[in-house]
Amino acid sequence: MTIEFDTEKGDDFETIRQRLAEAAAWFEIASQLADNGFPRSADIHPRHLDTDRKHALWWIATGRSSAVKRNRSEVGGRIEGRLLGYAPDETVHDGASESVTSGFFNIEDEPPWDLWLAWVAETSARGREYLVCWIPPALVQTAQDGIDVNPVACIDWLEDLEQALGLPANHSD
């Protein structure tokens, strides 16, 4: 399946690929730093998604990229994990995913911003728009727990995009 993006409203495939590598590098750095606030680091706190969503994702990516460069981390190598889609316009603010994941998702079902990659606007007939978030292998089950209790499917795995980016398909969900 080919995924086509509206790059006026959202990001493109290559932007997602680059930000995925930077998010993986940031995860490696953040996992070793004490008290950095990961996975919701204050240094890269986003401007809220209610305004310009593409710009909010750019803000996160720029802050994360700077942190990776400051820590002289390598960007690259094989990346594992999953890609999660979050459609903020489809949430019901019930807190179920927040509760079961001990805050990994917040009350709005929003995943942690340190791992946000891009804002996507598909050009399919449905024209769905959503945030793309990378979930490292160590957090996949936590994210799955949140997906399982979510009543409206505003958070879900993006298997077509994972395949297009060459992420391993050995999912245990």
PDB file of C-alpha atoms in Angstrom:
ATOM      1  CA  MET A   1       0.000   0.000   0.000  1.00  0.00           C
ATOM      2  CA  THR A   2       1.354   3.412  -0.961  1.00  0.00           C
ATOM      3  CA  ILE A   3       0.901   6.205   1.530  1.00  0.00           C
ATOM      4  CA  GLU A   4       0.545   9.666   0.048  1.00  0.00           C
ATOM      5  CA  PHE A   5       0.935  12.802   2.137  1.00  0.00           C
ATOM      6  CA  ASP A   6      -0.451  16.318   1.790  1.00  0.00           C
ATOM      7  CA  THR A   7       2.775  18.232   2.476  1.00  0.00           C
ATOM      8  CA  GLU A   8       0.963  21.565   2.654  1.00  0.00           C
ATOM      9  CA  LYS A   9      -0.768  20.411   5.848  1.00  0.00           C
ATOM     10  CA  GLY A  10       1.811  17.944   7.140  1.00  0.00           C
ATOM     11  CA  ASP A  11       5.239  16.443   6.803  1.00  0.00           C
ATOM     12  CA  ASP A  12       6.660  14.160   4.110  1.00  0.00           C
ATOM     13  CA  PHE A  13       8.118  10.654   4.157  1.00  0.00           C
ATOM     14  CA  GLU A  14      11.776  11.739   4.226  1.00  0.00           C
ATOM     15  CA  THR A  15      11.119  14.087   7.142  1.00  0.00           C
ATOM     16  CA  ILE A  16       9.630  11.152   9.060  1.00  0.00           C
ATOM     17  CA  ARG A  17      12.664   8.985   8.216  1.00  0.00           C
ATOM     18  CA  GLN A  18      15.147  11.631   9.440  1.00  0.00           C
ATOM     19  CA  ARG A  19      13.219  12.373  12.624  1.00  0.00           C
ATOM     20  CA  LEU A  20      12.921   8.657  13.385  1.00  0.00           C
ATOM     21  CA  ALA A  21      16.719   8.359  13.391  1.00  0.00           C
ATOM     22  CA  GLU A  22      17.016  11.422  15.643  1.00  0.00           C
ATOM     23  CA  ALA A  23      14.337  10.134  18.033  1.00  0.00           C
ATOM     24  CA  ALA A  24      16.172   6.813  18.340  1.00  0.00           C
ATOM     25  CA  ALA A  25      19.438   8.655  19.063  1.00  0.00           C
ATOM     26  CA  TRP A  26      17.657  10.875  21.609  1.00  0.00           C
ATOM     27  CA  PHE A  27      16.176   7.822  23.328  1.00  0.00           C
ATOM     28  CA  GLU A  28      19.678   6.360  23.738  1.00  0.00           C
ATOM     29  CA  ILE A  29      20.936   9.637  25.227  1.00  0.00           C
ATOM     30  CA  ALA A  30      17.904  10.258  27.455  1.00  0.00           C
ATOM     31  CA  SER A  31      17.967   6.700  28.808  1.00  0.00           C
ATOM     32  CA  GLN A  32      21.391   7.412  30.306  1.00  0.00           C
ATOM     33  CA  LEU A  33      20.751  10.898  31.711  1.00  0.00           C
ATOM     34  CA  ALA A  34      19.325  11.332  35.188  1.00  0.00           C
ATOM     35  CA  ASP A  35      16.390  13.680  35.746  1.00  0.00           C
ATOM     36  CA  ASN A  36      16.043  14.873  32.153  1.00  0.00           C
ATOM     37  CA  GLY A  37      12.247  14.510  32.190  1.00  0.00           C
ATOM     38  CA  PHE A  38      12.124  11.874  29.464  1.00  0.00           C
ATOM     39  CA  PRO A  39       9.713  11.047  27.845  1.00  0.00           C
ATOM     40  CA  ARG A  40       8.325  14.566  28.298  1.00  0.00           C
ATOM     41  CA  SER A  41      11.485  16.647  28.518  1.00  0.00           C
ATOM     42  CA  ALA A  42      11.002  20.287  29.443  1.00  0.00           C
ATOM     43  CA  ASP A  43      13.663  21.390  26.950  1.00  0.00           C
ATOM     44  CA  ILE A  44      11.614  20.224  23.992  1.00  0.00           C
ATOM     45  CA  HIS A  45       8.110  20.782  25.357  1.00  0.00           C
ATOM     46  CA  PRO A  46       5.861  21.453  22.359  1.00  0.00           C
ATOM     47  CA  ARG A  47       3.681  24.352  21.645  1.00  0.00           C
ATOM     48  CA  HIS A  48       0.190  22.955  21.906  1.00  0.00           C
ATOM     49  CA  LEU A  49      -1.307  20.959  19.034  1.00  0.00           C
ATOM     50  CA  ASP A  50      -4.452  23.111  18.931  1.00  0.00           C
ATOM     51  CA  THR A  51      -2.705  25.738  16.823  1.00  0.00           C
ATOM     52  CA  ASP A  52      -0.281  24.900  13.999  1.00  0.00           C
ATOM     53  CA  ARG A  53       0.283  21.154  14.276  1.00  0.00           C
ATOM     54  CA  LYS A  54       3.008  20.913  11.645  1.00  0.00           C
ATOM     55  CA  HIS A  55       4.921  23.690  13.428  1.00  0.00           C
ATOM     56  CA  ALA A  56       4.469  21.994  16.823  1.00  0.00           C
ATOM     57  CA  LEU A  57       6.144  18.888  15.415  1.00  0.00           C
ATOM     58  CA  TRP A  58       8.908  20.993  13.853  1.00  0.00           C
ATOM     59  CA  TRP A  59       9.525  22.544  17.313  1.00  0.00           C
ATOM     60  CA  ILE A  60       9.919  19.105  18.910  1.00  0.00           C
ATOM     61  CA  ALA A  61      12.176  17.830  16.124  1.00  0.00           C
ATOM     62  CA  THR A  62      14.400  20.914  16.242  1.00  0.00           C
ATOM     63  CA  GLY A  63      14.832  20.698  20.020  1.00  0.00           C
ATOM     64  CA  ARG A  64      15.538  16.970  19.896  1.00  0.00           C
ATOM     65  CA  SER A  65      18.009  17.381  17.012  1.00  0.00           C
ATOM     66  CA  SER A  66      19.880  20.060  18.970  1.00  0.00           C
ATOM     67  CA  ALA A  67      20.032  17.799  22.036  1.00  0.00           C
ATOM     68  CA  VAL A  68      21.398  14.936  19.933  1.00  0.00           C
ATOM     69  CA  LYS A  69      24.095  17.217  18.452  1.00  0.00           C
ATOM     70  CA  ARG A  70      25.017  18.641  21.883  1.00  0.00           C
ATOM     71  CA  ASN A  71      25.547  15.105  23.132  1.00  0.00           C
ATOM     72  CA  ARG A  72      27.523  14.173  20.004  1.00  0.00           C
ATOM     73  CA  SER A  73      25.394  11.125  19.410  1.00  0.00           C
ATOM     74  CA  GLU A  74      25.396   9.194  16.167  1.00  0.00           C
ATOM     75  CA  VAL A  75      22.210   9.235  14.108  1.00  0.00           C
ATOM     76  CA  GLY A  76      21.751   6.019  12.202  1.00  0.00           C
ATOM     77  CA  GLY A  77      21.903   2.260  12.437  1.00  0.00           C
ATOM     78  CA  ARG A  78      19.055  -0.222  12.584  1.00  0.00           C
ATOM     79  CA  ILE A  79      16.002   1.123  14.373  1.00  0.00           C
ATOM     80  CA  GLU A  80      13.488  -1.149  16.024  1.00  0.00           C
ATOM     81  CA  GLY A  81      10.210  -0.375  17.726  1.00  0.00           C
ATOM     82  CA  ARG A  82       6.825   0.674  16.413  1.00  0.00           C
ATOM     83  CA  LEU A  83       5.152   3.728  14.932  1.00  0.00           C
ATOM     84  CA  LEU A  84       2.037   4.988  16.641  1.00  0.00           C
ATOM     85  CA  GLY A  85      -0.567   7.267  15.155  1.00  0.00           C
ATOM     86  CA  TYR A  86      -2.411   9.714  17.408  1.00  0.00           C
ATOM     87  CA  ALA A  87      -5.450  11.588  16.067  1.00  0.00           C
ATOM     88  CA  PRO A  88      -6.151  14.341  18.619  1.00  0.00           C
ATOM     89  CA  ASP A  89      -9.425  15.331  16.955  1.00  0.00           C
ATOM     90  CA  GLU A  90     -10.790  11.830  17.623  1.00  0.00           C
ATOM     91  CA  THR A  91     -10.051  11.526  21.367  1.00  0.00           C
ATOM     92  CA  VAL A  92     -12.780  11.521  24.022  1.00  0.00           C
ATOM     93  CA  HIS A  93     -10.612  12.615  27.001  1.00  0.00           C
ATOM     94  CA  ASP A  94     -11.724   9.690  29.155  1.00  0.00           C
ATOM     95  CA  GLY A  95      -8.352   8.978  30.787  1.00  0.00           C
ATOM     96  CA  ALA A  96      -8.480   5.215  30.205  1.00  0.00           C
ATOM     97  CA  SER A  97      -5.169   5.019  28.338  1.00  0.00           C
ATOM     98  CA  GLU A  98      -3.545   7.402  30.837  1.00  0.00           C
ATOM     99  CA  SER A  99      -4.629   5.262  33.777  1.00  0.00           C
ATOM    100  CA  VAL A 100      -3.566   1.887  32.411  1.00  0.00           C
ATOM    101  CA  THR A 101      -0.164   3.197  31.243  1.00  0.00           C
ATOM    102  CA  SER A 102       0.639   5.190  34.416  1.00  0.00           C
ATOM    103  CA  GLY A 103       0.822   8.423  32.416  1.00  0.00           C
ATOM    104  CA  PHE A 104       2.632   7.238  29.283  1.00  0.00           C
ATOM    105  CA  PHE A 105      -0.445   8.568  27.484  1.00  0.00           C
ATOM    106  CA  ASN A 106      -2.033  11.655  29.033  1.00  0.00           C
ATOM    107  CA  ILE A 107      -5.752  12.273  29.582  1.00  0.00           C
ATOM    108  CA  GLU A 108      -6.099  13.333  25.935  1.00  0.00           C
ATOM    109  CA  ASP A 109      -4.448  10.051  24.798  1.00  0.00           C
ATOM    110  CA  GLU A 110      -1.414  12.076  23.719  1.00  0.00           C
ATOM    111  CA  PRO A 111       1.818  10.035  23.604  1.00  0.00           C
ATOM    112  CA  PRO A 112       5.061  11.436  25.109  1.00  0.00           C
ATOM    113  CA  TRP A 113       6.404  14.314  23.005  1.00  0.00           C
ATOM    114  CA  ASP A 114      10.063  13.305  23.143  1.00  0.00           C
ATOM    115  CA  LEU A 115       9.141  10.591  20.640  1.00  0.00           C
ATOM    116  CA  TRP A 116       6.965  12.621  18.242  1.00  0.00           C
ATOM    117  CA  LEU A 117       8.116  12.476  14.624  1.00  0.00           C
ATOM    118  CA  ALA A 118       5.716  14.253  12.308  1.00  0.00           C
ATOM    119  CA  TRP A 119       2.265  15.558  11.568  1.00  0.00           C
ATOM    120  CA  VAL A 120       0.742  13.580   8.695  1.00  0.00           C
ATOM    121  CA  ALA A 121      -2.146  14.524   6.473  1.00  0.00           C
ATOM    122  CA  GLU A 122      -3.026  11.612   4.202  1.00  0.00           C
ATOM    123  CA  THR A 123      -4.415  12.299   0.740  1.00  0.00           C
ATOM    124  CA  SER A 124      -6.654   9.215   0.820  1.00  0.00           C
ATOM    125  CA  ALA A 125     -10.423   9.473   0.472  1.00  0.00           C
ATOM    126  CA  ARG A 126     -10.735   9.656   4.271  1.00  0.00           C
ATOM    127  CA  GLY A 127      -8.066  12.357   4.496  1.00  0.00           C
ATOM    128  CA  ARG A 128      -7.090  11.408   8.051  1.00  0.00           C
ATOM    129  CA  GLU A 129      -4.630  13.629   9.923  1.00  0.00           C
ATOM    130  CA  TYR A 130      -2.531  12.393  12.823  1.00  0.00           C
ATOM    131  CA  LEU A 131       0.678  12.699  14.765  1.00  0.00           C
ATOM    132  CA  VAL A 132       3.324  10.014  14.170  1.00  0.00           C
ATOM    133  CA  CYS A 133       5.207   8.865  17.250  1.00  0.00           C
ATOM    134  CA  TRP A 134       8.058   6.348  17.531  1.00  0.00           C
ATOM    135  CA  ILE A 135       7.718   3.812  20.329  1.00  0.00           C
ATOM    136  CA  PRO A 136      11.011   2.141  21.362  1.00  0.00           C
ATOM    137  CA  PRO A 137      10.893  -1.633  21.944  1.00  0.00           C
ATOM    138  CA  ALA A 138      11.025  -1.183  25.736  1.00  0.00           C
ATOM    139  CA  LEU A 139       7.780   0.842  25.622  1.00  0.00           C
ATOM    140  CA  VAL A 140       5.790  -1.088  22.997  1.00  0.00           C
ATOM    141  CA  GLN A 141       3.812  -3.126  25.546  1.00  0.00           C
ATOM    142  CA  THR A 142       2.963   0.003  27.536  1.00  0.00           C
ATOM    143  CA  ALA A 143       1.642   1.655  24.370  1.00  0.00           C
ATOM    144  CA  GLN A 144      -0.261  -1.516  23.458  1.00  0.00           C
ATOM    145  CA  ASP A 145      -1.927  -1.500  26.875  1.00  0.00           C
ATOM    146  CA  GLY A 146      -3.162   2.048  26.183  1.00  0.00           C
ATOM    147  CA  ILE A 147      -4.389   1.108  22.710  1.00  0.00           C
ATOM    148  CA  ASP A 148      -6.258  -1.881  24.127  1.00  0.00           C
ATOM    149  CA  VAL A 149      -8.373   0.222  26.510  1.00  0.00           C
ATOM    150  CA  ASN A 150      -8.931   3.180  24.192  1.00  0.00           C
ATOM    151  CA  PRO A 151     -12.618   3.256  23.206  1.00  0.00           C
ATOM    152  CA  VAL A 152     -12.327   5.354  20.024  1.00  0.00           C
ATOM    153  CA  ALA A 153      -9.162   4.184  18.227  1.00  0.00           C
ATOM    154  CA  CYS A 154      -7.535   7.627  18.261  1.00  0.00           C
ATOM    155  CA  ILE A 155      -4.241   5.828  18.992  1.00  0.00           C
ATOM    156  CA  ASP A 156      -3.143   2.872  16.912  1.00  0.00           C
ATOM    157  CA  TRP A 157      -0.158   1.285  15.202  1.00  0.00           C
ATOM    158  CA  LEU A 158       0.828   2.533  11.737  1.00  0.00           C
ATOM    159  CA  GLU A 159       1.816  -0.782  10.179  1.00  0.00           C
ATOM    160  CA  ASP A 160       1.858   0.511   6.576  1.00  0.00           C
ATOM    161  CA  LEU A 161       4.239   3.313   7.510  1.00  0.00           C
ATOM    162  CA  GLU A 162       6.399   0.922   9.557  1.00  0.00           C
ATOM    163  CA  GLN A 163       6.691  -1.316   6.522  1.00  0.00           C
ATOM    164  CA  ALA A 164       7.484   1.608   4.216  1.00  0.00           C
ATOM    165  CA  LEU A 165      10.286   2.703   6.568  1.00  0.00           C
ATOM    166  CA  GLY A 166      11.661  -0.835   6.887  1.00  0.00           C
ATOM    167  CA  LEU A 167      11.014  -1.297  10.604  1.00  0.00           C
ATOM    168  CA  PRO A 168      11.099  -4.949  11.683  1.00  0.00           C
ATOM    169  CA  ALA A 169       7.690  -6.616  11.535  1.00  0.00           C
ATOM    170  CA  ASN A 170       8.150  -8.974  14.489  1.00  0.00           C
ATOM    171  CA  HIS A 171       5.263  -7.578  16.538  1.00  0.00           C
ATOM    172  CA  SER A 172       3.960  -9.516  19.482  1.00  0.00           C
ATOM    173  CA  ASP A 173       0.599  -7.740  19.810  1.00  0.00           C
TER     174      ASP A 173
END
